Amino acid sequence: MAATPRGISKSLLPSAKTRAAIAKRMAEVSGAMTTAAVAEMEHRHAWFSELDAKHRSWITLVAQAGIDGFVHWFADPEPSRPSTADVFGSAPRELAKKISLYQTVELVRTTIEVAEKQIDELMPRADRPVLQAAMMQYSREVAFTAAEIYARAAELRGAWDARLEALVADAVIRGETDETVLSRASALGWRSSADVVVVVGAEPEDEPTVAIESIRHECAKAGIDMLGAVQGDRLLVVLGGGDIADPEFASRTVERFAGIFGPGPIVIGPPVDHLADATRSTRAALSGYRAAAGWPDAPRPVRADELLPERALSGDGHARRALARLIYTPLADAGSGLLETLVVFLDNGASVEATARALFVHANTVRYRLKRIQEVSGYSPTDPRDAYVLRLAVTLGRLLPADGRPGT
């Protein structure tokens, strides 16, 4: 005995011969059903009328294929699960890019509602109950097929976007950013025209694609553009827009998704003016990532500029020059005994009284100069970490060659 289609009561299921006869009568009015369905689409959905003639004709083909597919399925002597591949196969893949899944569901719903109404108006009374039950089953399968098509399209699009994003991120990180790369970044949703930082951390333990999408979600909530790629055992994230140039804002933003990175340090490179300049931020972030082991108690995330001493000791010439340029030179130029006071203060175990005796000045004078040192350099000699930075900056500054540039 033939299997009963799900959704149709056995008591309502006629013989194969009767179904064939009913299907033949319905085939005679299928054209009218399609015309009525398209007319209802235009009346009910404003966006349908805004489509060009080509896309409307494709949708008409889908509607016609759906109704014809139902007729053939219903007339099958061996009823089974409906096969609706031919319904959407009549339209090109481009149609899935033109209308959304929600709109597709709306069109399917409209077509089914019109078909059910047309069955009541055009088909004999005896045919209606079984046709209505069969239509309910068939429409469900059509809806599932539509969802599957869009899911596959989204999966393919996501895979392509991931590959494209990896290529763009790699070009940005390597400093090979031309107009083509910028155009591709724009296609991926990059909108920022200024202020970019690069973040480096360990490869995520989760699937990289999932991890990058999770970071993207957090960045979207913060109003920040984002590109990401896994390179070897590291995850590099490019951030742009908003107040990302503000160190505090950048740190708070990265904290939102810090848990997505693998264990270990997360280093934020210095801000640069444009995506095309991101390689400078990348260089500093990578240098900080390699040197972060020298400061086990560093915050997570940590800014690359906070790791200048470790970077300098690990062989980063840019960090050595930065320490000398940003700390030693300003203190030397400020005069008023600031540099001498700093050296004596550090040499005397950070003792104000011992420094005052060594310099033959009052202790309050030492305290004033220490305050000025912090104002000029941004580092406090009384803080152990800052004192370490200042000591290394002084040493590197003293190694400046005659041309005024620190040695490499």
C-alpha atoms as one frame of an Amber mdcrd trajectory, in Angstrom:
protein
   0.000   0.000   0.000   1.307   3.478  -0.829   2.590   5.603   2.024   0.253
   8.296   3.267   1.638  11.830   2.866   2.121  13.447   6.260  -0.566  16.035
   6.993  -3.311  14.231   5.046  -5.808  12.090   6.923  -6.186   8.544   5.587
  -9.936   9.057   5.571  -9.482  11.933   3.107  -6.935  10.223   0.872  -8.559
   9.183  -2.418  -7.252   6.496  -4.732  -4.418   7.168  -7.150  -6.900   7.274
 -10.032  -9.036   9.849  -8.249  -5.994  11.955  -7.351  -4.896  11.936 -10.978
  -8.318  13.179 -12.030  -8.286  15.932  -9.399  -4.777  16.930 -10.417  -5.849
  17.137 -14.050  -8.712  19.477 -13.151  -6.360  21.633 -11.062  -3.767  21.757
 -13.850  -6.411  23.344 -16.057  -6.705  26.307 -13.669  -3.039  26.556 -12.561
  -2.398  29.430 -14.929  -5.247  31.426 -13.385  -3.885  30.632  -9.909  -0.434
  31.932 -10.851  -1.890  35.142 -12.310  -3.955  35.683  -9.166  -0.934  35.014
  -6.933   1.262  37.551  -8.726  -1.520  40.137  -8.655  -1.851  39.631  -4.908
   1.912  40.006  -4.458   1.802  43.388  -6.192  -1.162  44.466  -4.079   0.148
  43.217  -0.729   3.906  43.878  -0.919   5.101  47.348  -1.938   8.693  46.133
  -2.351   7.555  43.608  -4.993   6.348  46.407  -7.261   9.721  48.131  -6.891
  11.565  45.166  -8.413  12.571  45.419 -12.041  10.737  43.412 -14.697  13.437
  40.720 -14.822  13.211  39.887 -11.122   9.406  39.994 -11.128   9.395  37.545
 -14.047  11.676  35.194 -12.088   9.312  35.290  -9.135   6.406  34.560 -11.477
   8.307  31.510 -12.715   8.834  30.363  -9.133   5.136  30.789  -8.338   4.145
  28.883 -11.463   6.694  26.152 -10.713   5.351  25.896  -7.178   1.768  25.379
  -8.278   2.761  22.997 -11.070   5.005  21.120  -8.654   2.086  20.676  -6.284
  -0.084  19.287  -9.090   2.575  16.750 -10.123   3.270  15.736  -6.535  -0.425
  15.308  -5.761  -0.915  13.165  -8.859   1.992  10.852  -8.021   0.716   7.264
  -7.655   3.213   6.717  -4.815   2.815   9.795  -2.543   5.945  10.575  -0.564
   7.732  13.574   0.836   7.415  16.405  -1.707  10.524  17.203  -3.695  10.560
  20.944  -4.259  14.027  21.413  -5.754  12.460  22.225  -9.126  10.438  25.055
  -7.596  13.436  27.259  -6.826  15.601  25.741  -9.508  13.588  27.708 -12.057
  15.092  30.969 -10.793  18.792  31.922 -10.965  20.930  32.140  -7.820  21.007
  35.910  -8.262  17.405  36.047  -7.038  18.527  34.994  -3.543  20.735  38.102
  -3.471  17.908  40.369  -4.569  15.225  39.389  -2.070  15.684  38.357   1.542
  14.612  35.146   3.236  11.843  37.064   4.995  10.557  38.366   1.658  10.739
  34.861   0.170   8.653  33.499   3.026   6.138  36.297   2.464   5.879  35.394
  -1.225   5.414  31.700  -0.429   2.729  32.578   2.111   0.953  34.817  -0.370
   1.081  32.191  -3.104  -0.301  29.486  -0.802  -3.082  31.710   0.523  -4.131
  32.650  -3.013  -3.939  29.010  -4.133  -6.148  27.922  -1.242  -8.651  30.633
  -2.075  -8.577  29.684  -5.732  -9.192  26.040  -4.825 -12.410  27.097  -3.059
 -13.487  29.186  -6.045 -12.351  27.116  -9.036 -12.371  23.489  -7.934 -15.395
  21.238  -7.388 -16.617  21.055  -3.796 -15.710  17.358  -3.476 -12.066  18.098
  -4.394 -11.505  20.854  -1.875 -10.879  19.051   1.473  -8.097  16.781   0.249
  -6.528  19.582  -1.838  -6.489  21.929   1.149  -4.837  19.279   3.370  -2.321
  18.405   0.684  -1.557  22.095   0.067  -0.760  22.553   3.761   1.799  19.727
   3.627   3.323  20.879   0.361   3.648  24.522   1.494   5.552  23.437   4.580
   8.072  21.581   2.454   8.435  24.578   0.154   9.157  26.809   3.163  11.801
  24.384   4.426  13.402  24.280   0.987  13.539  28.089   0.825  15.209  28.240
   4.236  17.754  25.617   3.146  18.617  27.569  -0.017  19.225  30.759   1.942
  21.211  28.918   4.604  23.514  27.437   1.956  23.871  30.822   0.266  24.740
  32.428   3.608  27.279  29.692   4.318  28.976  30.169   0.942  28.881  33.946
   1.296  30.309  33.697   4.814  33.147  31.444   3.665  33.984  33.803   0.810
  33.836  36.851   3.086  36.140  35.129   5.580  38.718  34.420   2.870  38.445
  37.949   1.517  38.769  39.430   4.993  41.881  37.353   5.666  43.452  38.621
   2.438  42.560  42.240   3.229  43.800  41.986   6.816  47.057  40.400   5.626
  47.600  43.196   3.084  46.882  45.863   5.699  49.230  44.268   8.209  52.027
  43.921   5.642  51.677  47.534   4.526  50.514  46.558   1.028  47.345  48.632
   1.201  46.438  50.044  -2.199  43.130  51.252  -3.629  42.062  47.685  -4.403
  42.566  46.597  -0.805  40.751  49.665   0.507  37.865  48.925  -1.860  37.670
  45.335  -0.636  37.762  46.512   2.969  34.848  48.812   2.190  32.947  45.878
   0.696  33.469  44.023   3.975  31.859  46.874   5.914  34.888  49.043   6.762
  33.653  52.635   6.946  36.273  54.437   9.040  38.426  57.024   7.272  40.671
  57.829  10.244  42.204  56.435  13.438  43.197  52.771  13.313  44.822  50.434
  15.843  45.955  46.831  15.478  45.493  44.310  18.284  47.559  41.118  18.578
  46.841  38.128  20.797  47.027  34.368  20.882  45.020  32.298  18.436  41.517
  31.637  19.845  40.708  28.210  21.180  37.349  28.317  19.375  36.903  27.980
  15.621  38.630  31.089  14.154  35.641  32.071  12.018  33.317  31.894  15.014
  35.774  33.831  17.179  36.181  36.607  14.605  32.416  36.931  14.201  32.040
  37.183  17.980  34.614  39.992  18.036  32.816  41.690  15.148  29.570  41.567
  17.124  31.176  43.266  20.123  32.802  45.895  17.901  29.475  46.616  16.201
  27.919  47.293  19.606  30.783  49.699  20.350  30.395  51.414  16.957  33.838
  50.282  15.780  34.871  48.921  12.360  36.781  45.653  12.504  38.831  43.329
  10.321  40.396  40.147  11.657  42.568  37.234  10.608  44.424  34.355  12.207
  48.073  34.202  11.195  49.923  31.182  12.498  49.325  31.030  16.241  48.228
  34.669  16.501  44.968  36.513  16.008  45.326  40.027  14.572  42.408  42.436
  14.763  42.290  45.812  13.023  39.995  48.381  14.676  38.925  51.745  13.314
  36.526  54.591  13.934  34.942  56.067  17.021  37.394  57.231  19.683  39.777
  54.339  19.057  42.732  56.769  19.098  42.008  57.398  22.791  44.093  54.843
  24.735  41.472  54.398  27.434  38.674  53.896  24.919  40.797  51.435  22.938
  41.552  49.413  26.067  37.882  49.345  27.122  36.867  48.243  23.626  39.369
  45.389  23.531  38.348  44.319  27.033  34.888  43.593  25.606  36.256  40.687
  23.579  39.542  39.884  25.356  38.146  36.535  26.492  37.836  35.398  22.867
  41.620  35.401  22.412  43.665  32.444  23.527  45.641  32.604  26.798  48.529
  35.036  26.991  49.102  38.729  26.382  46.903  40.947  24.236  48.765  43.963
  22.871  47.205  47.108  21.385  49.350  48.940  18.864  49.555  52.745  18.797
  46.889  54.619  16.782  47.628  55.642  13.194  45.757  58.015  10.943  44.469
  55.655   8.257  44.010  52.021   7.320  46.860  52.412   4.827  49.199  53.214
   7.743  48.139  50.244   9.875  51.463  48.462   9.355  53.101  50.846  11.865
  50.580  49.906  14.529  51.027  46.244  13.604  54.808  46.434  13.947  54.567
  47.891  17.458  51.837  45.441  18.527  53.809  42.421  17.297  56.952  43.692
  18.985  55.036  44.127  22.227  53.494  40.679  21.887  56.920  39.075  21.537
  58.368  41.062  24.458  55.377  40.818  26.813  56.914  37.818  28.590  59.369
  40.277  30.162  56.502  41.857  32.141  54.426  38.985  33.528  52.199  41.338
  35.526  51.254  43.479  32.535  47.542  44.266  32.215  45.467  42.350  29.656
  45.101  44.049  27.263  48.241  46.173  27.379  49.265  48.983  25.058  52.428
  48.484  23.040  53.785  51.805  24.343  53.525  50.448  27.893  55.966  47.705
  26.855  58.657  50.036  25.513  61.342  48.825  27.976  60.745  45.147  27.196
  60.608  45.880  23.476  63.863  47.843  23.642  65.626  45.044  25.511  64.367
  42.454  23.031  66.023  44.320  20.164  63.315  46.696  18.906  65.184  49.725
  17.574  61.965  51.712  17.261  61.309  51.227  20.983  64.856  52.290  21.897
  64.542  55.457  19.847  61.099  56.152  21.271  62.315  55.909  24.872  65.187
  58.281  24.187  63.113  60.684  22.112  60.009  60.783  24.294  61.616  60.716
  27.749  65.338  61.442  27.836  65.412  64.294  25.308  62.476  66.271  26.826
  64.002  65.991  30.310  67.408  67.098  29.040  65.848  70.022  27.170  63.712
  71.088  30.157  66.784  72.023  32.197  66.296  73.134  35.831  68.272  70.125
  36.988  65.468  67.681  36.170  67.644  65.055  34.506  70.329  65.290  37.180
  67.716  65.057  39.939  66.160  61.998  38.324  69.487  60.180  38.096  70.473
  61.004  41.664  67.008  60.080  42.951  67.165  56.674  41.282  70.760  56.121
  42.382  69.766  56.820  45.997  67.020  54.249  46.206  64.179  56.728  45.546
  64.917  58.592  48.782  63.961  62.274  48.718  66.176  63.149  51.713  69.243
  61.348  50.352  68.737  63.032  46.978  68.470  66.465  48.639  71.717  65.906
  50.541  73.538  64.721  47.424  72.375  67.757  45.426  72.773  70.240  48.328
  69.153  71.412  47.953  66.083  71.386  50.156  63.883  68.253  50.177  60.928
  70.313  48.918  63.030  71.299  45.922  63.526  67.629  45.153  59.795  66.973
  45.508  59.029  69.857  43.140  61.516  68.560  40.573  60.077  65.031  40.813
  56.647  66.473  40.085  58.040  68.362  37.098  59.706  65.170  35.828  56.323
  63.472  35.782  54.739  66.453  34.004  57.447  66.512  31.333  57.854  62.769
  30.750  54.491  61.312  31.772  56.241  58.942  34.194  56.513  59.266  37.976
  59.947  58.492  39.502  58.216  57.329  42.703  56.301  54.544  40.928  58.380
  51.336  40.645  57.278  50.531  37.078  57.672  54.139  35.913  61.080  54.359
  37.612  62.174  51.300  35.608  61.052  52.973  32.371  62.811  56.214  33.274
  66.054  54.448  34.191  66.165  52.611  30.866  65.284  55.799  28.960  68.169
  57.643  30.597  70.584  54.853  29.726  69.441  54.767  26.108  69.525  58.550
  25.883  73.124  58.622  27.041  73.969  56.245  24.183  72.828  58.802  21.613
  75.489  59.193  18.917  76.747  62.560  17.831  74.037  62.972  15.197  71.383
  63.097  17.905  69.784  59.730  17.140  69.905  56.796  19.546  71.945  53.834
  18.541  70.278  50.784  17.049
